[in-house]
Coordinates of C-alpha atoms and ligand atoms in Angstrom, one line a residue:
M1 CA -75.2 17.9 -101.3
S2 CA -74.4 15.9 -98.5
T3 CA -77.2 14.1 -96.4
P4 CA -76.8 13.7 -92.6
V5 CA -76.4 10.1 -93.2
A6 CA -73.4 10.9 -95.6
V7 CA -71.8 13.3 -92.9
N8 CA -72.3 10.6 -90.1
L9 CA -70.8 7.8 -92.3
M10 CA -67.8 10.0 -92.9
Q11 CA -67.3 10.5 -89.1
V12 CA -67.8 6.8 -88.5
R13 CA -65.2 5.7 -90.9
K14 CA -62.7 8.4 -89.5
Q15 CA -63.5 7.0 -86.0
I16 CA -62.6 3.3 -87.2
E17 CA -59.5 4.3 -89.0
L18 CA -58.4 6.1 -85.9
A19 CA -59.1 3.0 -83.7
V20 CA -57.3 0.9 -86.1
L21 CA -54.2 3.1 -86.0
A22 CA -54.3 3.4 -82.4
A23 CA -54.4 -0.4 -82.1
G24 CA -51.3 -0.6 -84.4
R25 CA -53.4 -2.7 -87.0
V26 CA -53.2 -2.5 -90.7
P27 CA -55.2 0.5 -92.4
G28 CA -58.4 -1.0 -93.9
S29 CA -58.6 -4.2 -91.7
V30 CA -61.8 -3.4 -90.2
S31 CA -64.9 -3.1 -92.5
L32 CA -68.0 -1.4 -91.5
L33 CA -71.6 -3.0 -91.7
A34 CA -74.3 -0.3 -91.6
V35 CA -77.1 -1.4 -89.5
S36 CA -80.3 -0.1 -91.2
K37 CA -83.0 -1.9 -89.2
T38 CA -86.3 0.2 -88.8
M39 CA -84.8 2.9 -91.2
P40 CA -86.5 3.6 -94.4
A41 CA -85.3 2.7 -97.8
Q42 CA -84.2 6.2 -98.5
A43 CA -81.8 6.2 -95.5
V44 CA -80.1 3.3 -97.2
R45 CA -80.1 5.2 -100.5
D46 CA -78.4 7.9 -98.8
A47 CA -75.7 5.9 -97.3
H48 CA -75.2 4.2 -100.7
A49 CA -74.8 7.5 -102.3
A50 CA -72.0 8.0 -99.6
G51 CA -70.1 4.9 -100.8
Q52 CA -71.6 2.2 -98.4
L53 CA -72.5 -1.1 -99.7
A54 CA -72.9 -3.5 -96.8
F55 CA -76.2 -3.3 -94.8
G56 CA -77.2 -5.3 -91.5
E57 CA -80.6 -6.0 -90.9
N58 CA -82.2 -7.7 -87.9
Y59 CA -86.0 -8.3 -88.8
I60 CA -86.3 -10.4 -91.8
Q61 CA -89.5 -9.6 -93.4
E62 CA -88.6 -5.8 -92.9
A63 CA -85.3 -6.4 -94.7
V64 CA -86.8 -8.4 -97.6
D65 CA -89.3 -5.6 -98.1
K66 CA -86.6 -3.1 -97.9
M67 CA -84.5 -5.3 -100.3
A68 CA -87.2 -5.1 -103.0
M69 CA -87.4 -1.3 -102.8
L70 CA -83.5 -1.1 -103.3
A71 CA -83.3 -3.9 -105.8
D72 CA -81.6 -1.2 -108.5
L73 CA -78.5 -0.8 -106.0
P74 CA -75.6 -3.3 -105.8
L75 CA -75.9 -3.9 -101.9
T76 CA -75.0 -6.8 -99.9
W77 CA -77.2 -7.7 -97.1
H78 CA -76.2 -9.3 -93.8
C79 CA -78.8 -10.8 -91.4
I80 CA -77.7 -10.0 -87.8
G81 CA -80.8 -10.8 -86.0
P82 CA -82.2 -14.1 -84.5
V83 CA -83.3 -16.6 -87.3
Q84 CA -86.3 -18.8 -86.5
S85 CA -87.0 -22.1 -88.5
N86 CA -90.0 -20.5 -90.1
K87 CA -87.8 -17.7 -91.7
T88 CA -84.9 -19.8 -93.0
K89 CA -86.1 -19.9 -96.5
L90 CA -86.4 -16.1 -96.6
V91 CA -82.9 -15.6 -95.2
A92 CA -81.4 -18.3 -97.4
E93 CA -82.9 -16.8 -100.5
H94 CA -82.4 -13.0 -99.8
F95 CA -79.1 -12.5 -97.7
A96 CA -75.5 -12.7 -98.5
W97 CA -74.5 -13.2 -94.9
V98 CA -75.9 -14.4 -91.7
H99 CA -73.9 -13.4 -88.5
S100 CA -76.5 -15.0 -85.9
I101 CA -76.3 -18.6 -86.1
D102 CA -76.1 -20.4 -82.7
R103 CA -77.9 -23.8 -83.5
L104 CA -76.8 -26.5 -86.1
K105 CA -80.5 -27.1 -87.0
I106 CA -80.9 -23.6 -88.5
A107 CA -77.7 -23.8 -90.2
Q108 CA -78.7 -27.0 -91.6
R109 CA -81.9 -25.6 -93.0
L110 CA -80.2 -22.5 -94.7
S111 CA -77.7 -24.9 -96.3
V112 CA -80.6 -27.0 -97.8
Q113 CA -82.7 -24.0 -98.7
R114 CA -79.8 -21.9 -100.3
P115 CA -80.8 -21.6 -104.0
A116 CA -78.1 -23.3 -106.1
H117 CA -77.6 -20.3 -108.4
L118 CA -76.3 -18.3 -105.6
P119 CA -72.9 -18.4 -103.9
P120 CA -72.7 -20.1 -100.5
L121 CA -74.3 -18.2 -97.7
Q122 CA -71.5 -16.5 -95.7
V123 CA -72.1 -17.4 -91.9
C124 CA -70.6 -16.2 -88.6
L125 CA -71.6 -18.0 -85.3
Q126 CA -73.0 -15.8 -82.6
V127 CA -71.3 -16.6 -79.4
N128 CA -72.4 -15.8 -76.0
V129 CA -69.1 -14.8 -74.2
D130 CA -70.3 -12.8 -71.2
G131 CA -73.2 -15.5 -70.5
G132 CA -75.9 -12.7 -70.8
R133 CA -78.8 -14.7 -69.9
N134 CA -81.6 -13.5 -72.2
K135 CA -79.7 -13.4 -75.2
S136 CA -79.0 -15.8 -78.0
G137 CA -75.6 -17.3 -78.8
V138 CA -73.8 -20.6 -78.5
S139 CA -71.8 -21.0 -75.3
P140 CA -68.0 -21.0 -75.5
H141 CA -68.1 -24.5 -74.5
D142 CA -70.2 -25.7 -77.3
L143 CA -68.6 -23.5 -79.8
L144 CA -66.1 -25.7 -81.4
A145 CA -68.3 -28.7 -81.9
L146 CA -71.0 -26.3 -83.6
A147 CA -68.3 -24.8 -85.7
K148 CA -66.9 -27.9 -87.1
A149 CA -70.6 -29.0 -88.1
V150 CA -71.5 -25.8 -89.6
A151 CA -68.3 -25.6 -91.5
A152 CA -69.1 -29.1 -93.1
L153 CA -72.2 -27.9 -94.6
P154 CA -72.3 -27.6 -98.5
Q155 CA -73.9 -24.4 -99.2
I156 CA -72.7 -22.5 -96.2
Q157 CA -69.3 -20.9 -95.7
L158 CA -68.3 -20.4 -92.2
R159 CA -66.4 -17.3 -91.9
G160 CA -66.2 -16.5 -88.2
L161 CA -67.8 -15.3 -84.9
M162 CA -70.1 -12.6 -83.8
T163 CA -70.9 -11.2 -80.4
I164 CA -73.1 -8.8 -78.8
P165 CA -71.5 -7.8 -75.3
E166 CA -73.9 -6.7 -72.5
P167 CA -73.4 -3.0 -71.9
A168 CA -70.1 -2.9 -69.7
E169 CA -69.7 -0.6 -66.8
T170 CA -66.0 0.3 -67.5
E171 CA -64.0 0.4 -70.6
A172 CA -61.9 -2.4 -69.0
A173 CA -64.8 -4.6 -68.7
A174 CA -65.9 -4.0 -72.3
R175 CA -62.4 -4.9 -73.4
N176 CA -62.4 -7.9 -71.5
V177 CA -65.4 -9.4 -73.3
H178 CA -64.1 -8.4 -76.7
H179 CA -60.7 -10.0 -75.7
Q180 CA -62.3 -13.4 -74.7
A181 CA -64.3 -13.4 -78.0
K182 CA -61.0 -12.8 -79.9
R183 CA -59.4 -15.8 -78.0
L184 CA -62.2 -18.1 -79.1
F185 CA -61.8 -16.9 -82.5
D186 CA -58.2 -17.6 -82.6
N187 CA -58.7 -21.2 -80.8
L188 CA -61.0 -22.0 -83.8
K189 CA -58.5 -21.2 -86.3
E190 CA -55.8 -23.1 -84.5
A191 CA -58.2 -25.9 -84.6
G192 CA -57.8 -25.7 -88.5
L193 CA -61.0 -24.0 -89.3
A194 CA -60.1 -21.1 -92.1
L195 CA -61.9 -18.0 -90.5
D196 CA -61.4 -14.3 -91.2
T197 CA -64.4 -12.4 -89.7
L198 CA -64.7 -11.3 -86.2
S199 CA -68.1 -9.5 -86.1
M200 CA -68.0 -7.3 -83.0
G201 CA -68.4 -3.6 -82.1
M202 CA -71.4 -1.3 -82.2
T203 CA -72.0 2.4 -81.9
G204 CA -71.1 2.2 -78.3
D205 CA -68.0 -0.1 -78.2
L206 CA -66.5 -0.1 -81.5
E207 CA -63.2 1.4 -80.3
A208 CA -62.7 -1.4 -77.5
A209 CA -63.7 -3.9 -80.2
I210 CA -61.3 -2.7 -82.7
A211 CA -58.5 -2.6 -80.1
E212 CA -59.2 -6.2 -79.3
G213 CA -59.2 -7.5 -82.9
S214 CA -62.6 -6.9 -84.5
T215 CA -62.6 -7.3 -88.5
C216 CA -66.2 -6.0 -88.9
V217 CA -68.1 -3.4 -86.7
R218 CA -71.9 -3.1 -86.9
V219 CA -73.0 0.4 -86.5
G220 CA -76.6 1.8 -86.8
T221 CA -77.3 4.7 -84.3
A222 CA -73.9 6.7 -85.2
I223 CA -74.9 6.6 -89.0
F224 CA -78.7 6.5 -89.0
G225 CA -79.6 8.4 -85.7
Q226 CA -81.7 7.0 -83.0
R227 CA -84.2 4.4 -83.7
Ligands
PLP301 C1 -79.0 -2.9 -83.7 C2 -77.7 -3.8 -83.8 C3 -76.5 -3.2 -84.0 C4 -76.3 -1.7 -84.1 O1 -76.3 -1.1 -82.8 P1 -76.1 0.5 -82.6 O2 -75.9 0.5 -81.4 O3 -77.3 1.2 -83.1 O4 -74.9 0.8 -83.5 C5 -75.5 -4.0 -84.1 N1 -75.6 -5.4 -83.9 C6 -76.6 -5.9 -83.8 C7 -76.8 -7.4 -83.5 C8 -77.9 -5.2 -83.5 O5 -79.0 -5.8 -83.3

């Protein structure tokens, strides 16, 4: 019995692998994060039954409630939404990854609050590449200093960058933003940081993101339907 979520997942995986091949990249080099925000626990179960293990959530309390309902499954949870100071403890205790760090203060709190029996929290810095005004993200100018400071925190492992481009008018414009994110990612690696994750690409722009070097696409709508 294949659920709609299972069918969609198969299509998205195929779309990713075709984009990887078209870009001349190594098969399997782009991972899929299923974004389950606002979706019921059953939708996550359906995705798990179809082989999906990594899930992204934006709203922390909603995510923690969902995790409790799904505690019988071996899932990996990624926080991809804004993290306020009053939510860092929940994030540190419940998530494996956070993609949306843009301030040292939040990273410091997460490091202090990460329980000692858990592996270090895996972190990406959210970078505001296109200067979208009402959006979070560290500016490219401040990125290197933030990356060095976060990488030095004991209970944090800095893995890479995350970006959420503004919807672009053209394919070329979309690729330009992704290209800039990839350059920032490469600059950090050249500066000596050991990074392996470039989290970019969603339902609407995953091909452009993969063409420009994304290693992790975060897909909600194409898997779970409209929110
Ligand atoms: C909602 C969300 C996604 C998924 O977006 P879709 O367009 O539904 O694929 C990815 N990343 C972030 C940060 C999001 O908030």
